[in-house]
């Protein structure tokens, strides 16, 4: 008779109490950051069809959403603005009366337990939809840097605690850090999108912010999906330049990059479960093809298991409520 191995993997899987006690990865609502889309006006709550449950909201409506997120224990909120006017330079991006500064002030008052993250990019604010100023048909890196810094300072002035540049221009960490410090915001942190891929998973987001490129794409600044060593170089560079947190985006399809980043630096690692990842789960669940709540939790668990400390996710409130 062949000896049966003395270890049996099933022993610690037999009951839900055992599974719970020996879980290697745990989710905590404090890890979640809820992205929100802000418009001007009052009483506005416009559903985003490709992102069920998400709305473009005016600041008063946002207050209710923020309170609910805070009550659920969600750790943070990330602001995106849909301005009334767009121009070639994205000047509405640093208007102190624009949607994002007003939203930040309001959330600071009504839901102070939510950490306030402000995305910084110009593509919501430019009439051509590019992430920076366009010169001779391409996004001009160095001319874009001071404009990004203007937006970062405007959001910090309004009370943002984590500035989150998502533009992928070279040199932005140094420029934005210097501008924040000069404006007296040396205590405001930066979560840099160190690794942001040129991803088709961003599709629904473009509807959410009413932004579409009149021509071209973002492949000259966002990373090429096949590249992993390059991600390491971006992370090391951004941490050396002063990033407090590094972000990987998208999350689920890039878990190897999250793990590599976790093993490369000791700063916190954030991951962004983007609109397309969310939309796919919602669509399959709506068809009855998967169990939406189970897949939501499994997708977040995978991202944390890969090494993320914090996740920006449209599931933030639902997942936090499911953990109660
Ligand atoms: C803008 C920005 C994008 C996302 C966040 N910030 C879109 C893009 O770069 O094309 C995507 C987020 C999502 O899909 O949920 N720089
Ligand atoms: Zn952009």
Coordinates of C-alpha atoms and ligand atoms in Angstrom, one line a residue:
X1 CA 0.0 0.0 0.0
X2 CA 1.4 3.4 -0.9
X3 CA 1.6 5.8 2.0
X4 CA -1.0 8.6 1.8
X5 CA 0.7 12.0 2.3
X6 CA 0.2 13.1 5.9
X7 CA -0.7 16.6 4.9
X8 CA -4.3 17.0 3.6
X9 CA -5.0 20.4 2.0
X10 CA -8.7 20.0 2.6
X11 CA -8.4 20.0 6.4
X12 CA -8.3 23.8 6.6
X13 CA -11.0 24.2 4.0
X14 CA -13.7 22.2 5.7
X15 CA -15.9 24.9 7.2
X16 CA -16.4 28.6 6.6
X17 CA -14.9 29.3 10.1
X18 CA -11.7 27.5 9.1
X19 CA -11.5 29.2 5.7
X20 CA -12.1 32.6 7.3
X21 CA -9.4 32.1 9.9
X22 CA -6.8 30.9 7.5
X23 CA -7.5 33.4 4.7
X24 CA -4.2 34.8 3.5
X25 CA -5.7 37.9 2.0
X26 CA -8.3 40.1 3.6
X27 CA -10.2 43.0 2.2
X28 CA -10.9 46.1 4.3
X29 CA -13.2 48.9 3.2
X30 CA -10.5 51.3 4.2
X31 CA -8.5 50.1 1.1
X32 CA -11.2 51.2 -1.3
X33 CA -11.3 54.6 -3.1
X34 CA -14.5 55.5 -5.0
X35 CA -14.1 57.4 -8.3
X36 CA -16.8 60.0 -8.8
X37 CA -17.7 62.3 -11.8
X38 CA -18.8 65.8 -11.0
X39 CA -20.8 68.3 -13.1
X40 CA -22.0 71.8 -12.4
X41 CA -25.6 72.7 -11.4
X42 CA -27.8 71.3 -8.6
X43 CA -29.9 68.1 -8.5
X44 CA -28.1 66.6 -11.4
X45 CA -27.7 62.8 -11.3
X46 CA -27.1 61.5 -14.9
X47 CA -26.6 57.7 -15.2
X48 CA -23.6 56.6 -17.1
X49 CA -25.1 53.7 -19.2
X50 CA -21.9 51.6 -19.5
X51 CA -21.2 51.9 -15.8
X52 CA -24.4 50.8 -14.0
X53 CA -24.9 52.5 -10.6
X54 CA -22.5 55.4 -11.5
X55 CA -23.7 58.9 -12.3
X56 CA -22.5 62.2 -13.3
X57 CA -23.4 64.2 -10.3
X58 CA -23.7 67.8 -9.2
X59 CA -22.0 68.7 -5.9
X60 CA -25.2 68.5 -3.8
X61 CA -26.0 65.0 -5.0
X62 CA -22.4 64.0 -4.4
X63 CA -22.8 64.9 -0.8
X64 CA -25.3 62.0 -0.4
X65 CA -23.1 59.6 -2.1
X66 CA -20.1 60.7 -0.1
X67 CA -22.0 60.3 3.2
X68 CA -23.1 56.8 2.2
X69 CA -19.5 55.8 1.3
X70 CA -18.3 57.1 4.6
X71 CA -21.0 55.2 6.5
X72 CA -20.0 52.0 4.6
X73 CA -16.4 52.6 5.8
X74 CA -15.0 53.3 2.4
X75 CA -11.5 54.8 2.7
X76 CA -11.4 57.4 0.1
X77 CA -13.0 59.2 -2.8
X78 CA -11.4 60.2 -6.2
X79 CA -12.6 63.2 -8.1
X80 CA -13.0 63.6 -11.8
X81 CA -14.6 66.8 -13.3
X82 CA -16.8 67.4 -16.3
X83 CA -16.4 71.1 -16.9
X84 CA -18.9 73.4 -18.6
X85 CA -16.3 74.7 -21.0
X86 CA -13.3 73.1 -22.7
X87 CA -10.4 74.8 -24.6
X88 CA -7.1 73.8 -26.2
X89 CA -5.1 74.2 -23.0
X90 CA -7.7 72.7 -20.5
X91 CA -7.8 76.0 -18.5
X92 CA -11.1 75.0 -16.8
X93 CA -9.0 72.2 -15.1
X94 CA -7.6 74.7 -12.6
X95 CA -10.6 77.0 -12.2
X96 CA -11.1 77.3 -8.4
X97 CA -14.8 77.4 -9.0
X98 CA -14.7 74.3 -11.3
X99 CA -16.4 71.0 -10.4
X100 CA -13.5 69.3 -8.7
X101 CA -12.5 72.1 -6.3
X102 CA -16.1 72.6 -5.3
X103 CA -16.6 68.8 -4.8
X104 CA -13.5 68.6 -2.7
X105 CA -14.6 71.4 -0.4
X106 CA -18.1 69.8 -0.1
X107 CA -16.8 66.3 0.8
X108 CA -14.3 67.8 3.3
X109 CA -17.3 69.2 5.1
X110 CA -19.9 66.4 4.8
X111 CA -17.7 63.3 4.8
X112 CA -14.4 64.2 6.4
X113 CA -13.4 60.5 7.0
X114 CA -13.0 60.0 3.3
X115 CA -9.5 60.6 2.1
X116 CA -9.7 63.1 -0.8
X117 CA -7.9 62.0 -4.0
X118 CA -7.8 64.3 -7.0
X119 CA -7.0 62.9 -10.4
X120 CA -4.9 65.3 -12.4
X121 CA -5.0 65.2 -16.2
X122 CA -6.1 67.6 -18.8
X123 CA -8.1 65.3 -21.1
X124 CA -11.4 66.1 -19.4
X125 CA -10.8 69.8 -19.9
X126 CA -9.3 70.1 -23.4
X127 CA -11.6 70.5 -26.5
X128 CA -9.4 68.0 -28.5
X129 CA -9.6 65.4 -25.7
X130 CA -5.8 64.9 -25.4
X131 CA -4.0 64.7 -22.0
X132 CA -2.0 67.8 -22.7
X133 CA -1.4 70.7 -25.1
X134 CA -1.0 69.6 -28.7
X135 CA 1.8 71.0 -30.9
X136 CA 2.2 69.8 -34.5
X137 CA -0.3 67.0 -33.9
X138 CA 1.4 65.5 -30.8
X139 CA 1.0 66.0 -27.1
X140 CA 3.9 68.4 -26.1
X141 CA 5.3 67.0 -22.9
X142 CA 7.2 69.9 -21.5
X143 CA 4.6 72.5 -22.3
X144 CA 2.0 70.4 -20.5
X145 CA 3.9 70.1 -17.2
X146 CA 3.1 73.6 -15.8
X147 CA -0.6 73.2 -16.7
X148 CA -0.8 69.9 -14.8
X149 CA 0.9 71.7 -11.9
X150 CA -1.7 74.5 -12.0
X151 CA -4.5 71.8 -11.7
X152 CA -2.7 70.0 -8.8
X153 CA -2.3 73.3 -6.9
X154 CA -5.9 74.2 -7.5
X155 CA -7.1 70.9 -6.0
X156 CA -4.7 71.1 -3.1
X157 CA -5.9 74.6 -2.4
X158 CA -9.4 73.2 -2.2
X159 CA -8.4 70.5 0.2
X160 CA -7.2 67.5 -1.8
X161 CA -5.0 65.2 0.3
X162 CA -3.7 62.9 -2.5
X163 CA -2.8 64.4 -5.9
X164 CA -3.0 61.7 -8.5
X165 CA -1.5 62.6 -11.8
X166 CA -2.7 60.2 -14.5
X167 CA -1.3 62.0 -17.6
X168 CA 1.9 60.0 -18.1
X169 CA 4.0 63.0 -19.1
X170 CA 7.7 62.6 -18.3
X171 CA 9.0 64.7 -15.5
X172 CA 5.6 65.5 -14.0
X173 CA 6.4 64.2 -10.5
X174 CA 9.2 66.8 -10.0
X175 CA 7.2 69.7 -11.5
X176 CA 4.0 69.0 -9.6
X177 CA 5.9 68.3 -6.3
X178 CA 7.8 71.6 -6.6
X179 CA 4.6 73.6 -7.4
X180 CA 2.8 72.0 -4.5
X181 CA 5.6 72.8 -2.1
X182 CA 5.9 76.4 -3.4
X183 CA 2.2 76.8 -2.7
X184 CA 2.6 75.6 0.9
X185 CA 1.3 72.1 0.2
X186 CA 4.3 70.1 1.3
X187 CA 2.0 67.9 3.3
X188 CA -0.2 67.0 0.4
X189 CA 0.8 63.5 -0.9
X190 CA 1.2 62.3 -4.5
X191 CA 0.0 59.0 -5.8
X192 CA 1.6 58.9 -9.2
X193 CA 0.2 56.8 -12.0
X194 CA 3.7 55.3 -12.4
X195 CA 2.4 52.5 -14.6
X196 CA -0.5 53.4 -16.8
X197 CA -1.0 51.3 -19.9
X198 CA -2.6 52.5 -23.1
X199 CA -5.6 50.2 -22.4
X200 CA -8.9 49.6 -24.2
X201 CA -10.4 48.8 -20.7
X202 CA -10.8 52.6 -20.3
X203 CA -13.7 52.7 -22.8
X204 CA -16.6 53.3 -20.5
X205 CA -14.7 56.1 -18.7
X206 CA -14.6 58.1 -21.8
X207 CA -18.4 58.2 -21.8
X208 CA -18.4 59.0 -18.1
X209 CA -16.3 62.2 -18.6
X210 CA -17.8 63.1 -22.1
X211 CA -14.3 63.0 -23.5
X212 CA -13.3 61.6 -26.8
X213 CA -10.3 62.2 -28.9
X214 CA -11.0 64.1 -32.1
X215 CA -7.9 62.3 -33.6
X216 CA -5.1 60.1 -32.5
X217 CA -4.7 58.0 -29.4
X218 CA -2.7 58.0 -26.1
X219 CA -0.1 55.5 -27.1
X220 CA 2.7 58.1 -27.3
X221 CA 2.5 58.6 -23.5
X222 CA 0.7 55.7 -21.9
X223 CA 2.6 52.4 -21.7
X224 CA 2.6 49.7 -24.2
X225 CA 0.7 46.7 -22.7
X226 CA 3.4 44.0 -23.5
X227 CA 6.1 45.8 -21.4
X228 CA 7.0 44.7 -17.9
X229 CA 10.6 45.8 -17.5
X230 CA 9.6 49.3 -18.5
X231 CA 7.1 49.3 -15.7
X232 CA 9.9 48.7 -13.2
X233 CA 11.8 51.6 -14.7
X234 CA 8.8 53.9 -14.4
X235 CA 8.2 52.9 -10.8
X236 CA 11.8 53.4 -9.7
X237 CA 11.9 56.8 -11.5
X238 CA 8.7 58.1 -9.9
X239 CA 9.7 57.0 -6.4
X240 CA 13.1 58.6 -6.8
X241 CA 11.3 61.8 -7.9
X242 CA 9.1 61.9 -4.8
X243 CA 6.0 59.8 -5.4
X244 CA 4.5 58.8 -2.0
X245 CA 2.3 56.1 -3.6
X246 CA 2.6 54.4 -7.0
X247 CA -0.4 53.4 -9.0
X248 CA -0.8 50.6 -11.5
X249 CA -3.6 50.9 -14.0
X250 CA -5.6 48.9 -15.1
X251 CA -5.5 46.3 -12.2
X252 CA -7.0 42.9 -13.0
X253 CA -5.2 42.3 -16.3
X254 CA -2.0 43.6 -14.9
X255 CA -1.7 41.7 -11.6
X256 CA 1.9 40.6 -12.5
X257 CA 2.8 44.3 -12.7
X258 CA 1.2 45.0 -9.3
X259 CA 3.2 42.1 -7.8
X260 CA 6.4 43.3 -9.5
X261 CA 5.8 46.8 -8.2
X262 CA 5.2 45.5 -4.7
X263 CA 8.5 43.7 -4.8
X264 CA 10.4 46.6 -6.3
X265 CA 9.6 49.5 -3.9
X266 CA 8.5 49.9 -0.3
X267 CA 6.0 52.8 -0.9
X268 CA 2.3 51.9 -0.8
X269 CA 1.0 50.5 -4.1
X270 CA -2.4 51.5 -5.5
X271 CA -4.2 49.8 -8.3
X272 CA -7.0 51.1 -10.4
X273 CA -9.7 48.6 -11.3
X274 CA -10.9 50.6 -14.3
X275 CA -14.2 51.2 -16.0
X276 CA -13.9 48.4 -18.5
X277 CA -13.1 45.8 -15.7
X278 CA -16.2 47.0 -13.8
X279 CA -18.4 47.1 -16.9
X280 CA -17.5 43.5 -17.9
X281 CA -18.4 42.2 -14.5
X282 CA -21.7 44.2 -14.4
X283 CA -22.7 43.1 -17.9
X284 CA -22.0 39.4 -17.3
X285 CA -23.9 39.5 -14.0
X286 CA -26.8 41.3 -15.6
X287 CA -27.0 38.4 -18.1
X288 CA -27.0 35.9 -15.2
X289 CA -23.7 34.5 -16.5
X290 CA -21.7 35.1 -13.3
X291 CA -22.6 35.8 -9.7
X292 CA -21.9 39.6 -9.7
X293 CA -21.3 39.9 -6.0
X294 CA -19.0 36.9 -5.8
X295 CA -17.0 38.0 -8.8
X296 CA -16.8 41.6 -7.4
X297 CA -15.2 40.3 -4.2
X298 CA -13.0 37.8 -6.1
X299 CA -11.7 40.5 -8.4
X300 CA -10.8 42.7 -5.5
X301 CA -9.2 39.9 -3.6
X302 CA -7.0 39.1 -6.6
X303 CA -5.8 42.7 -6.8
X304 CA -4.9 42.8 -3.1
X305 CA -3.3 39.3 -3.3
X306 CA -1.2 40.6 -6.2
X307 CA 0.2 43.3 -3.8
X308 CA -2.1 46.4 -3.9
X309 CA -2.5 48.2 -0.6
X310 CA -5.3 50.4 -2.0
X311 CA -7.7 50.0 -4.9
X312 CA -9.6 52.6 -6.8
X313 CA -12.8 50.8 -7.8
X314 CA -16.3 51.6 -8.8
X315 CA -17.3 48.7 -6.5
X316 CA -16.1 50.6 -3.4
X317 CA -19.4 51.2 -1.7
X318 CA -21.0 47.8 -2.7
X319 CA -17.9 45.9 -1.7
X320 CA -17.6 47.8 1.6
X321 CA -21.3 47.1 2.4
X322 CA -20.8 43.4 1.5
X323 CA -17.9 43.2 4.0
X324 CA -20.1 44.4 6.9
Ligands
LIG1 C1 -7.5 60.3 -17.8 C2 -7.9 59.0 -17.2 C3 -8.5 57.9 -17.8 C4 -8.8 57.1 -16.8 C5 -8.6 57.7 -15.6 N1 -8.0 58.9 -15.9 C6 -8.7 57.6 -19.2 C7 -7.6 57.6 -20.1 O1 -6.4 57.7 -19.8 O2 -7.8 57.4 -21.3 C8 -9.5 55.7 -16.9 C9 -10.3 55.3 -15.7 C10 -11.2 54.2 -16.0 O3 -11.3 53.7 -17.1 O4 -12.0 53.9 -15.1 N2 -6.1 60.5 -17.9
LIG2 ZN1 -5.7 62.1 -19.7

